[in-house]
Structures are given as structure tokens and as C-alpha cells.
Amino acid sequence: MPIRTSLMLISLLLLSGCASWFGTPYQDPEVHLVKVETVKARLLQQEFVLHFRIDNPNDSRLLVRALRYKVRLNELTLAEGESDQWVNVAAHSHKTFKVPIRTNLWEHLKDVVKLLKHPERPIHYRLDGDLSSGFFWPRSLHLSRSGEIIPGDFIPE
């Protein structure tokens, strides 16, 4: 009888451990572009730093392994690339990380001049990307953000 009771107790313990797998459902983290910092703006090459904030709504930490991104103004692609910077975000927390980017607006100079001709008019921007997270059970999250900026707000008088 003690063996049977022991086996039943072990089975119940194992099942209760599996029940934790089906606890709170996984929620996708939220990714926000919070700032675009100009580092250098030369004629042939421009350097920026994109500041991202990742909000983790889950009960466990989030490991971010990579971020693929594309930034557009109207339909003009300003920058695209991949950051392989690893970031750990604690449970129910957020973390900010920076992605340096380089772009060459020389080839798009004519289009950029048209956009800036009327600095009071808003310009549509769009950020698309894929966030790779996890290690043993990888996940991929597609992100898409868009809005408008007014160039005149960024041009010094």
C-alpha cells in the first residue's frame, strides 16, 4: 500500500507542475519607438540612434535576441537593418535599448527636399519590424507603428 500511495502522490505532484504551464496566458510584449536621436548629419551619410522601449506584461522575464526594422517617411525608406543586441526585460517591467542606424539620404535628396519644402505640413512615418525573443522556445513578434511628424518642429529658427 505505501508504494501505491507514493506513486499517487508523485503523480499528483507532477500533474500540479504541468498545471503551471497552463496558468496565465502569454501576452505579446509591446514595443515603442520613444526617441530618434541625431548623432551626425553629413551630406553623404547620416547617423541616428533609435530608442526603443519594450514593455513585458508577463510573469516571466523576456529575452530579446534580435530586432529587424524598417523606417519610412511617406513611402521613402530611410533605414532598414537588424540589431542583434540581446536585452533581458524583467517580468512586469520595461526596458529601453538603443539601436544605432546609418542612412544615406543623398540618393533620395530630391524626395527629401520635396518633403521639407512645406515644413508645416505633416509627414507620415512608419516603423515596421520583427522582434525575436526566447531561447529554447523562440517567438517572433511583428511590430508596426505609424504616425505623423511636422518637420518644422525639428528645424531650428
Coordinates of C-alpha atoms in Angstrom, one line a residue:
M1 CA 0.0 0.0 0.0
P2 CA 2.8 2.6 0.7
I3 CA 4.2 2.1 -2.8
R4 CA 0.8 2.8 -4.3
T5 CA 0.3 5.9 -2.2
S6 CA 3.8 7.1 -3.0
L7 CA 3.2 6.7 -6.8
M8 CA -0.1 8.5 -6.5
L9 CA 1.5 11.4 -4.5
I10 CA 4.3 11.6 -7.1
S11 CA 1.8 11.6 -10.0
L12 CA -0.2 14.4 -8.3
L13 CA 2.9 16.5 -7.8
L14 CA 3.9 16.0 -11.4
L15 CA 0.5 17.0 -12.7
S16 CA 0.4 20.1 -10.5
G17 CA 3.8 21.1 -12.0
C18 CA 2.3 20.7 -15.5
A19 CA -0.7 22.8 -14.5
S20 CA 1.6 25.8 -14.1
W21 CA 2.3 25.6 -17.8
F22 CA -1.3 26.5 -18.5
G23 CA -1.5 29.3 -16.0
T24 CA -1.6 32.9 -17.2
P25 CA -1.6 33.1 -21.0
Y26 CA 1.4 34.6 -22.7
Q27 CA 0.9 38.2 -23.8
D28 CA 2.9 39.8 -26.5
P29 CA 5.3 42.5 -25.3
E30 CA 4.7 46.0 -26.5
V31 CA 7.5 47.8 -28.4
H32 CA 7.5 51.6 -28.7
L33 CA 9.8 53.9 -30.6
V34 CA 10.3 56.6 -28.0
K35 CA 13.0 58.8 -29.5
V36 CA 15.1 59.4 -32.6
E37 CA 18.4 60.9 -31.7
T38 CA 20.6 62.6 -34.4
V39 CA 24.2 61.7 -33.9
K40 CA 25.8 63.1 -37.2
A41 CA 24.2 64.5 -40.2
R42 CA 26.6 64.8 -43.1
L43 CA 25.9 65.2 -46.8
L44 CA 26.6 61.6 -47.8
Q45 CA 25.8 59.8 -44.5
Q46 CA 23.5 60.3 -41.5
E47 CA 23.8 58.6 -38.2
F48 CA 20.9 58.2 -35.8
V49 CA 20.1 56.3 -32.6
L50 CA 16.6 54.8 -32.3
H51 CA 15.5 54.5 -28.7
F52 CA 13.0 51.6 -28.2
R53 CA 11.1 50.7 -25.0
I54 CA 9.9 47.1 -24.5
D55 CA 7.0 46.5 -22.0
N56 CA 6.8 42.9 -20.7
P57 CA 3.3 42.2 -19.3
N58 CA 4.2 38.5 -18.4
D59 CA 5.0 36.7 -15.2
S60 CA 8.4 35.6 -16.5
R61 CA 11.4 37.5 -17.9
L62 CA 11.6 38.2 -21.6
L63 CA 14.8 37.6 -23.6
V64 CA 15.0 39.7 -26.8
R65 CA 17.6 38.3 -29.2
A66 CA 17.2 40.5 -32.3
L67 CA 15.2 43.3 -33.8
R68 CA 14.7 43.7 -37.6
Y69 CA 13.4 47.1 -38.6
K70 CA 12.4 49.3 -41.5
V71 CA 11.8 53.1 -41.1
R72 CA 9.9 55.0 -43.8
L73 CA 8.9 58.6 -44.3
N74 CA 5.9 58.6 -46.6
E75 CA 6.9 55.8 -49.0
L76 CA 10.6 56.7 -48.8
T77 CA 12.7 54.0 -46.9
L78 CA 15.1 55.9 -44.6
A79 CA 16.7 52.9 -42.9
E80 CA 16.4 49.2 -42.5
G81 CA 18.6 46.7 -40.8
E82 CA 18.9 44.3 -37.8
S83 CA 20.1 44.7 -34.3
D84 CA 21.4 41.6 -32.7
Q85 CA 21.7 43.2 -29.2
W86 CA 20.4 40.9 -26.5
V87 CA 18.2 42.5 -23.9
N88 CA 16.6 41.0 -20.8
V89 CA 13.3 42.5 -19.6
A90 CA 12.2 41.5 -16.1
A91 CA 8.6 40.3 -15.5
H92 CA 6.0 43.0 -15.4
S93 CA 8.6 45.6 -16.3
H94 CA 10.1 47.6 -19.2
K95 CA 13.5 48.3 -20.6
T96 CA 14.8 50.9 -23.0
F97 CA 17.5 50.0 -25.5
K98 CA 19.2 51.8 -28.3
V99 CA 19.8 50.8 -31.9
P100 CA 22.3 52.8 -33.9
I101 CA 21.4 53.3 -37.6
R102 CA 23.1 54.8 -40.6
T103 CA 21.4 56.0 -43.7
N104 CA 22.3 57.8 -46.9
L105 CA 19.7 60.4 -48.0
W106 CA 21.8 61.6 -50.9
E107 CA 20.2 59.1 -53.3
H108 CA 16.8 60.4 -52.0
L109 CA 17.7 64.0 -51.9
K110 CA 15.1 65.1 -54.4
D111 CA 12.3 63.4 -52.5
V112 CA 13.5 64.7 -49.1
V113 CA 13.7 68.3 -50.4
K114 CA 10.1 67.9 -51.6
L115 CA 9.0 66.7 -48.2
L116 CA 10.8 69.6 -46.5
K117 CA 9.5 72.3 -48.9
H118 CA 6.5 72.9 -46.7
P119 CA 7.8 72.3 -43.1
E120 CA 4.4 73.0 -41.6
R121 CA 2.8 70.0 -43.4
P122 CA 2.8 66.7 -41.5
I123 CA 4.9 63.8 -42.9
H124 CA 3.6 60.3 -42.4
Y125 CA 6.2 57.9 -40.8
R126 CA 6.1 54.1 -40.4
L127 CA 8.2 51.7 -38.4
D128 CA 7.9 48.0 -39.3
G129 CA 9.9 45.3 -37.6
D130 CA 10.2 41.8 -36.1
L131 CA 11.3 41.1 -32.6
S132 CA 12.8 37.7 -31.9
S133 CA 12.6 36.6 -28.3
G134 CA 13.1 33.5 -26.2
F135 CA 15.9 30.9 -26.3
F136 CA 14.6 27.4 -26.1
W137 CA 11.1 28.3 -27.3
P138 CA 11.7 31.2 -29.7
R139 CA 8.9 33.6 -30.5
S140 CA 8.7 36.3 -33.2
L141 CA 6.6 39.4 -32.8
H142 CA 5.7 41.6 -35.7
L143 CA 5.5 45.3 -34.8
S144 CA 4.1 48.2 -36.8
R145 CA 3.9 51.8 -35.7
S146 CA 2.9 54.8 -37.7
G147 CA 2.1 58.4 -37.2
E148 CA 2.9 61.9 -38.4
I149 CA 5.7 64.3 -37.7
I150 CA 5.8 68.0 -38.6
P151 CA 9.3 68.9 -39.9
G152 CA 9.0 72.5 -38.8
D153 CA 9.1 71.3 -35.2
F154 CA 12.6 69.9 -35.7
I155 CA 14.1 72.8 -37.7
P156 CA 15.9 75.4 -35.6
E157 CA 15.0 79.0 -36.3

